[in-house]
Each structure stands twice: as C-alpha cells, then as structure tokens.
mmCIF file of C-alpha atoms in Angstrom:
data_model
loop_
_atom_site.group_PDB
_atom_site.id
_atom_site.type_symbol
_atom_site.label_atom_id
_atom_site.label_comp_id
_atom_site.label_asym_id
_atom_site.label_seq_id
_atom_site.Cartn_x
_atom_site.Cartn_y
_atom_site.Cartn_z
ATOM 1 C CA MET A 20 124.639 -33.783 -0.272
ATOM 2 C CA ALA A 21 121.739 -32.735 1.904
ATOM 3 C CA GLN A 22 120.689 -35.232 4.495
ATOM 4 C CA ALA A 23 117.314 -36.860 4.183
ATOM 5 C CA PRO A 24 114.763 -35.578 6.684
ATOM 6 C CA ALA A 25 114.420 -37.578 9.893
ATOM 7 C CA PRO A 26 111.657 -40.166 9.742
ATOM 8 C CA LYS A 27 108.390 -39.073 11.329
ATOM 9 C CA GLU A 28 107.003 -42.501 12.181
ATOM 10 C CA PRO A 29 107.480 -42.202 15.976
ATOM 11 C CA ARG A 30 105.576 -38.910 16.096
ATOM 12 C CA SER A 31 102.883 -40.255 13.780
ATOM 13 C CA ALA A 32 102.571 -43.386 15.884
ATOM 14 C CA LEU A 33 102.239 -41.290 19.036
ATOM 15 C CA SER A 34 99.601 -39.059 17.436
ATOM 16 C CA ARG A 35 97.646 -42.108 16.303
ATOM 17 C CA GLN A 36 97.871 -43.617 19.785
ATOM 18 C CA LEU A 37 96.522 -40.438 21.374
ATOM 19 C CA VAL A 38 93.653 -40.220 18.873
ATOM 20 C CA THR A 39 92.847 -43.898 19.348
ATOM 21 C CA SER A 40 92.706 -43.448 23.123
ATOM 22 C CA GLU A 41 90.364 -40.472 22.742
ATOM 23 C CA LEU A 42 88.313 -42.426 20.220
ATOM 24 C CA LEU A 43 87.842 -45.341 22.610
ATOM 25 C CA ASP A 44 86.891 -43.050 25.496
ATOM 26 C CA THR A 45 84.378 -41.196 23.315
ATOM 27 C CA ALA A 46 82.882 -44.347 21.837
ATOM 28 C CA THR A 47 82.524 -46.121 25.176
ATOM 29 C CA ALA A 48 80.924 -43.041 26.748
ATOM 30 C CA LEU A 49 78.353 -43.045 23.930
ATOM 31 C CA PHE A 50 77.824 -46.803 24.267
ATOM 32 C CA ALA A 51 77.166 -46.291 27.976
ATOM 33 C CA GLU A 52 74.766 -43.404 27.318
ATOM 34 C CA LYS A 53 72.860 -44.623 24.242
ATOM 35 C CA GLY A 54 73.598 -48.325 24.175
ATOM 36 C CA TYR A 55 75.914 -50.160 21.804
ATOM 37 C CA GLU A 56 73.233 -50.993 19.227
ATOM 38 C CA SER A 57 71.848 -47.432 19.113
ATOM 39 C CA THR A 58 75.227 -45.732 18.688
ATOM 40 C CA THR A 59 76.405 -45.155 15.112
ATOM 41 C CA LEU A 60 79.819 -44.354 13.706
ATOM 42 C CA LEU A 61 78.400 -40.963 12.698
ATOM 43 C CA ASP A 62 77.525 -40.308 16.365
ATOM 44 C CA ILE A 63 81.097 -41.108 17.336
ATOM 45 C CA ALA A 64 82.567 -38.942 14.572
ATOM 46 C CA LYS A 65 80.394 -35.977 15.596
ATOM 47 C CA ALA A 66 81.376 -36.363 19.242
ATOM 48 C CA LEU A 67 85.049 -36.353 18.216
ATOM 49 C CA GLY A 68 84.554 -33.344 15.964
ATOM 50 C CA ILE A 69 85.700 -35.109 12.813
ATOM 51 C CA SER A 70 83.982 -36.290 9.635
ATOM 52 C CA ARG A 71 82.799 -39.850 9.208
ATOM 53 C CA PRO A 72 85.364 -40.421 6.402
ATOM 54 C CA GLY A 73 88.004 -39.103 8.816
ATOM 55 C CA LEU A 74 86.905 -41.653 11.406
ATOM 56 C CA TYR A 75 87.545 -44.429 8.870
ATOM 57 C CA ASN A 76 91.264 -43.644 9.180
ATOM 58 C CA TYR A 77 91.099 -45.252 12.621
ATOM 59 C CA VAL A 78 88.154 -47.644 12.638
ATOM 60 C CA SER A 79 85.819 -49.123 10.041
ATOM 61 C CA SER A 80 83.050 -50.568 12.226
ATOM 62 C CA LYS A 81 81.680 -50.703 15.758
ATOM 63 C CA GLU A 82 82.824 -54.313 15.981
ATOM 64 C CA GLU A 83 86.375 -53.128 15.367
ATOM 65 C CA LEU A 84 85.976 -50.772 18.328
ATOM 66 C CA LEU A 85 85.153 -53.739 20.539
ATOM 67 C CA THR A 86 88.248 -55.500 19.246
ATOM 68 C CA MET A 87 90.345 -52.429 20.051
ATOM 69 C CA LEU A 88 88.852 -52.340 23.546
ATOM 70 C CA VAL A 89 89.741 -55.967 24.168
ATOM 71 C CA GLU A 90 93.271 -55.380 22.876
ATOM 72 C CA GLN A 91 93.765 -52.354 25.124
ATOM 73 C CA VAL A 92 91.848 -53.256 28.274
ATOM 74 C CA SER A 93 92.156 -57.054 28.434
ATOM 75 C CA GLN A 94 95.001 -58.286 26.244
ATOM 76 C CA GLY A 95 97.195 -55.261 26.878
ATOM 77 C CA LEU A 96 96.866 -55.680 30.630
ATOM 78 C CA ALA A 97 97.484 -59.430 30.427
ATOM 79 C CA ASP A 98 100.706 -58.848 28.477
ATOM 80 C CA VAL A 99 101.924 -56.223 30.959
ATOM 81 C CA LEU A 100 101.220 -58.522 33.898
ATOM 82 C CA GLU A 101 103.092 -61.383 32.232
ATOM 83 C CA ARG A 102 106.180 -59.203 31.837
ATOM 84 C CA LEU A 103 105.834 -57.915 35.393
ATOM 85 C CA THR A 104 105.499 -61.396 36.886
ATOM 86 C CA ALA A 105 108.685 -62.480 35.090
ATOM 87 C CA ARG A 106 110.815 -59.680 36.579
ATOM 88 C CA ALA A 107 113.431 -61.042 38.955
ATOM 89 C CA ASP A 108 114.341 -57.615 40.368
ATOM 90 C CA LEU A 109 110.981 -57.117 42.119
ATOM 91 C CA SER A 110 109.677 -58.855 45.224
ATOM 92 C CA PRO A 111 106.163 -60.340 45.250
ATOM 93 C CA THR A 112 104.990 -57.411 47.382
ATOM 94 C CA GLU A 113 106.379 -54.904 44.881
ATOM 95 C CA LYS A 114 104.778 -56.799 42.001
ATOM 96 C CA LEU A 115 101.456 -56.880 43.840
ATOM 97 C CA ARG A 116 101.529 -53.123 44.414
ATOM 98 C CA ASP A 117 102.408 -52.462 40.777
ATOM 99 C CA VAL A 118 99.584 -54.715 39.552
ATOM 100 C CA VAL A 119 96.967 -53.111 41.787
ATOM 101 C CA ALA A 120 98.126 -49.589 40.943
ATOM 102 C CA LEU A 121 97.932 -50.388 37.223
ATOM 103 C CA LEU A 122 94.449 -51.883 37.528
ATOM 104 C CA VAL A 123 92.995 -49.150 39.727
ATOM 105 C CA ARG A 124 94.442 -46.321 37.631
ATOM 106 C CA GLN A 125 93.044 -47.807 34.421
ATOM 107 C CA ARG A 126 89.603 -48.378 35.973
ATOM 108 C CA ALA A 127 89.528 -44.872 37.464
ATOM 109 C CA GLU A 128 90.748 -43.028 34.370
ATOM 110 C CA HIS A 129 88.775 -45.041 31.781
ATOM 111 C CA PRO A 130 85.775 -46.468 33.639
ATOM 112 C CA ASP A 131 83.493 -46.651 30.597
ATOM 113 C CA GLN A 132 85.950 -48.885 28.748
ATOM 114 C CA PHE A 133 85.845 -51.478 31.514
ATOM 115 C CA ARG A 134 82.092 -51.136 32.050
ATOM 116 C CA ILE A 135 81.246 -51.735 28.394
ATOM 117 C CA LEU A 136 83.407 -54.857 28.225
ATOM 118 C CA ASP A 137 82.028 -56.098 31.524
ATOM 119 C CA ARG A 138 78.429 -55.639 30.365
ATOM 120 C CA SER A 139 79.058 -57.017 26.873
ATOM 121 C CA GLU A 140 81.238 -59.995 27.778
ATOM 122 C CA THR A 141 78.579 -62.623 27.006
ATOM 123 C CA VAL A 142 77.629 -61.089 23.641
ATOM 124 C CA LEU A 143 81.031 -60.141 22.224
ATOM 125 C CA PRO A 144 81.348 -61.366 18.616
ATOM 126 C CA GLU A 145 83.896 -64.050 17.795
ATOM 127 C CA PRO A 146 86.806 -64.234 17.783
ATOM 128 C CA VAL A 147 87.044 -61.160 20.024
ATOM 129 C CA GLY A 148 84.891 -62.807 22.700
ATOM 130 C CA SER A 149 87.228 -65.774 23.028
ATOM 131 C CA GLU A 150 90.260 -63.464 23.041
ATOM 132 C CA HIS A 151 88.738 -61.390 25.841
ATOM 133 C CA ARG A 152 87.917 -64.436 27.983
ATOM 134 C CA GLU A 153 91.407 -65.898 27.459
ATOM 135 C CA ALA A 154 92.969 -62.559 28.441
ATOM 136 C CA ARG A 155 90.904 -62.522 31.632
ATOM 137 C CA ARG A 156 92.033 -66.053 32.461
ATOM 138 C CA LYS A 157 95.628 -65.017 31.826
ATOM 139 C CA ILE A 158 95.272 -62.008 34.150
ATOM 140 C CA LEU A 159 93.943 -64.294 36.886
ATOM 141 C CA ARG A 160 96.830 -66.723 36.373
ATOM 142 C CA GLU A 161 99.436 -63.956 36.598
ATOM 143 C CA VAL A 162 97.943 -62.490 39.783
ATOM 144 C CA MET A 163 97.753 -65.974 41.297
ATOM 145 C CA ALA A 164 101.423 -66.521 40.392
ATOM 146 C CA ILE A 165 102.402 -63.342 42.260
ATOM 147 C CA ILE A 166 100.404 -64.377 45.321
ATOM 148 C CA GLU A 167 101.832 -67.922 45.290
ATOM 149 C CA ALA A 168 105.366 -66.517 45.029
ATOM 150 C CA GLY A 169 104.651 -64.234 48.000
ATOM 151 C CA ILE A 170 103.371 -67.175 50.046
ATOM 152 C CA ASP A 171 106.459 -69.241 49.166
ATOM 153 C CA SER A 172 108.781 -66.394 50.153
ATOM 154 C CA GLY A 173 106.984 -65.801 53.456
ATOM 155 C CA GLU A 174 105.889 -62.277 52.503
ATOM 156 C CA PHE A 175 102.221 -63.249 52.254
ATOM 157 C CA ARG A 176 100.207 -65.299 54.687
ATOM 158 C CA GLN A 177 98.882 -68.737 53.805
ATOM 159 C CA VAL A 178 95.728 -68.215 51.727
ATOM 160 C CA ASP A 179 94.069 -69.890 48.779
ATOM 161 C CA ALA A 180 95.752 -68.109 45.880
ATOM 162 C CA ARG A 181 92.777 -68.309 43.525
ATOM 163 C CA THR A 182 90.313 -66.934 46.068
ATOM 164 C CA ALA A 183 92.727 -64.155 47.022
ATOM 165 C CA ALA A 184 93.388 -63.257 43.368
ATOM 166 C CA LEU A 185 89.679 -63.123 42.525
ATOM 167 C CA SER A 186 89.016 -60.975 45.601
ATOM 168 C CA LEU A 187 91.839 -58.605 44.692
ATOM 169 C CA LEU A 188 90.719 -58.306 41.067
ATOM 170 C CA GLY A 189 87.134 -57.722 42.162
ATOM 171 C CA MET A 190 88.204 -54.912 44.476
ATOM 172 C CA CYS A 191 90.166 -53.247 41.682
ATOM 173 C CA ASN A 192 87.487 -53.747 39.023
ATOM 174 C CA TRP A 193 84.775 -52.304 41.246
ATOM 175 C CA VAL A 194 86.596 -48.938 41.118
ATOM 176 C CA ALA A 195 85.194 -48.485 37.591
ATOM 177 C CA TRP A 196 81.683 -48.407 39.074
ATOM 178 C CA TRP A 197 82.091 -46.214 42.137
ATOM 179 C CA PHE A 198 84.963 -43.849 41.327
ATOM 180 C CA SER A 199 83.935 -40.223 40.814
ATOM 181 C CA ARG A 200 85.699 -38.130 38.183
ATOM 182 C CA ASP A 201 85.974 -35.365 40.783
ATOM 183 C CA SER A 202 88.022 -37.595 43.079
ATOM 184 C CA ASP A 203 91.806 -37.819 43.257
ATOM 185 C CA VAL A 204 93.016 -40.730 41.126
ATOM 186 C CA GLU A 205 96.398 -41.057 42.816
ATOM 187 C CA GLU A 206 94.874 -40.953 46.299
ATOM 188 C CA THR A 207 92.518 -43.757 45.332
ATOM 189 C CA VAL A 208 95.369 -45.748 43.754
ATOM 190 C CA ALA A 209 97.459 -45.403 46.911
ATOM 191 C CA THR A 210 94.609 -46.374 49.232
ATOM 192 C CA VAL A 211 93.450 -49.447 47.316
ATOM 193 C CA THR A 212 97.064 -50.551 46.818
ATOM 194 C CA ASP A 213 97.656 -50.355 50.583
ATOM 195 C CA LEU A 214 94.471 -52.323 51.229
ATOM 196 C CA ALA A 215 95.486 -55.049 48.782
ATOM 197 C CA GLN A 216 98.958 -55.336 50.287
ATOM 198 C CA ASN A 217 97.712 -55.427 53.878
ATOM 199 C CA MET A 218 95.108 -58.024 52.943
ATOM 200 C CA LEU A 219 97.904 -60.456 52.055
ATOM 201 C CA LEU A 220 100.891 -59.502 54.211
ATOM 202 C CA ALA A 221 102.068 -62.138 56.648
ATOM 203 C CA GLN A 222 100.966 -61.386 60.200
ATOM 204 C CA GLY A 223 103.287 -60.640 63.094
ATOM 205 C CA SER A 224 104.169 -57.038 62.371
ATOM 206 C CA ALA A 225 102.651 -54.356 64.581
ATOM 207 C CA SER A 226 102.792 -51.936 61.678
ATOM 208 C CA THR A 227 100.665 -54.251 59.541
ATOM 209 C CA SER A 228 97.601 -53.799 61.747
ATOM 210 C CA ALA A 229 98.120 -50.036 62.016
ATOM 211 C CA GLU A 230 98.535 -49.681 58.260
ATOM 212 C CA THR A 231 95.374 -51.694 57.651
ATOM 213 C CA VAL A 232 93.331 -49.468 59.969
ATOM 214 C CA ARG A 233 94.725 -46.351 58.331
ATOM 215 C CA SER A 234 94.018 -47.674 54.822
ATOM 216 C CA VAL A 235 90.432 -48.591 55.737
ATOM 217 C CA GLU A 236 89.881 -45.122 57.167
ATOM 218 C CA GLU A 237 91.324 -43.506 54.037
ATOM 219 C CA ILE A 238 89.087 -45.431 51.646
ATOM 220 C CA ARG A 239 86.085 -44.767 53.911
ATOM 221 C CA MET A 240 86.799 -41.028 53.623
ATOM 222 C CA ILE A 241 86.957 -41.311 49.821
ATOM 223 C CA LEU A 242 83.672 -43.206 49.681
ATOM 224 C CA ASP A 243 82.019 -40.679 51.999
ATOM 225 C CA ARG A 244 82.951 -37.870 49.615
ATOM 226 C CA ILE A 245 81.539 -39.835 46.685
ATOM 227 C CA ALA A 246 78.377 -41.086 48.407
ATOM 228 C CA PRO A 247 77.942 -39.512 51.859
ATOM 229 C CA ARG A 248 76.437 -41.742 54.508
ATOM 230 C CA ARG A 249 72.969 -40.714 55.682
#
C-alpha cells in the first residue's frame, strides 16, 4: 500500500509566518507614511502585490493588524523574556546581553512596527490596548528581575533596579528612531549590548573602564555616520 504523503503543515505554517511578517512591515510602513486612519486595506494589498480578497486570507481589518503587532512586538517579546529569565544555565550578565541583543535587533530590523505602537499606545482599541500595556509591564518586570539577580550575585553594582531597567529599555527602544537602514545591524547590536553590560557591571575591574570607553567610541562612530556632527 502506498504511503500517504507527508503532511505539509510545517511548510504552510512557515510560509504564512513569512507572509505575515512582510504584511506587518508593509502595513506599518504605510501607517507611518500616510497615517493609520488614511491607510486602507486596499493600499496594503497593492503594496504587497496581492488582491484585496487575497489579503483577507491573513487579515480582515486594520484593527486586526494592530492586534497582530501587539502579539508580535509586545506580547511575543514578553513571553521570550519570561522564558529567558527562567533559564538556570545562564548568568544574569548573559541574560542581560541576550535581552538587549533581542530588543536592539528587533528595533533596528522592524523600526516602523515599534514606532506605530509607540505612537498609538494611548488610542489602541480594547482589548488590544490593555494587552499591550500589560505586555510592557511584564517586559519591565522581567528586565528588573535580571538586574536584581545580577545585583544579588555580585555581577552588577548596587543600583535601583527599576530605574536601571527603564534606562536600559529606553536605550534599546530609541534605536527604532535613530537607526539607519544603511547601517550594520549586528555592529549596532554588539555596541549597544556592550554599553548596557558596562552600565551595570560591578566596578573594580580595569577592563570594565576600558570596555566602556571603547563601546562609547564605537556608538559615537555609528551615530556620526548616521547624523554627522557639524
């Protein structure tokens, strides 16, 4: 008896994920250019090169796009950070570097997604607005937990964990506003990650000061290429 063909769900799921990612990037770019209210589903379909009925295979309304953005940018990140924080095989410093790298890479590669959510936070429809705000609170809690664990272990210096977490998140989030698409994503990830680590490392190591100076110089060079000083 002939065997049944192998199921195609994994490939279909991957294809859908890729299309959804492209859809979100296209939609958020249009929202940024034309404004959320002025952008139609037909505009998004045309930009993707598909028909409007074809677009309905992935999304049925602009509000659903906002929900997808919250799920991917806010809730998705919060879930990843929760799993990362729970890992016993990583030190607080390693967790910190992983968190910052994840944040910076997402902001650099998909800046419009973060910008739209940041600008629309106060007007997001319910329940997506509440879900987004809860995800942001969860992200802050997870970053604070990493910092507190680093302080307890002696890896990080004594700082207020909430203030440090907010400062770190602000530094990462700001990448979405200043990063240039012509810049090197991995170079930026490495530089900001080093800055975040050196901001918190316990003092007493000669290499800590040297690494901080080097990291500041590296990010200054990146910023000069993006917006040269006059």
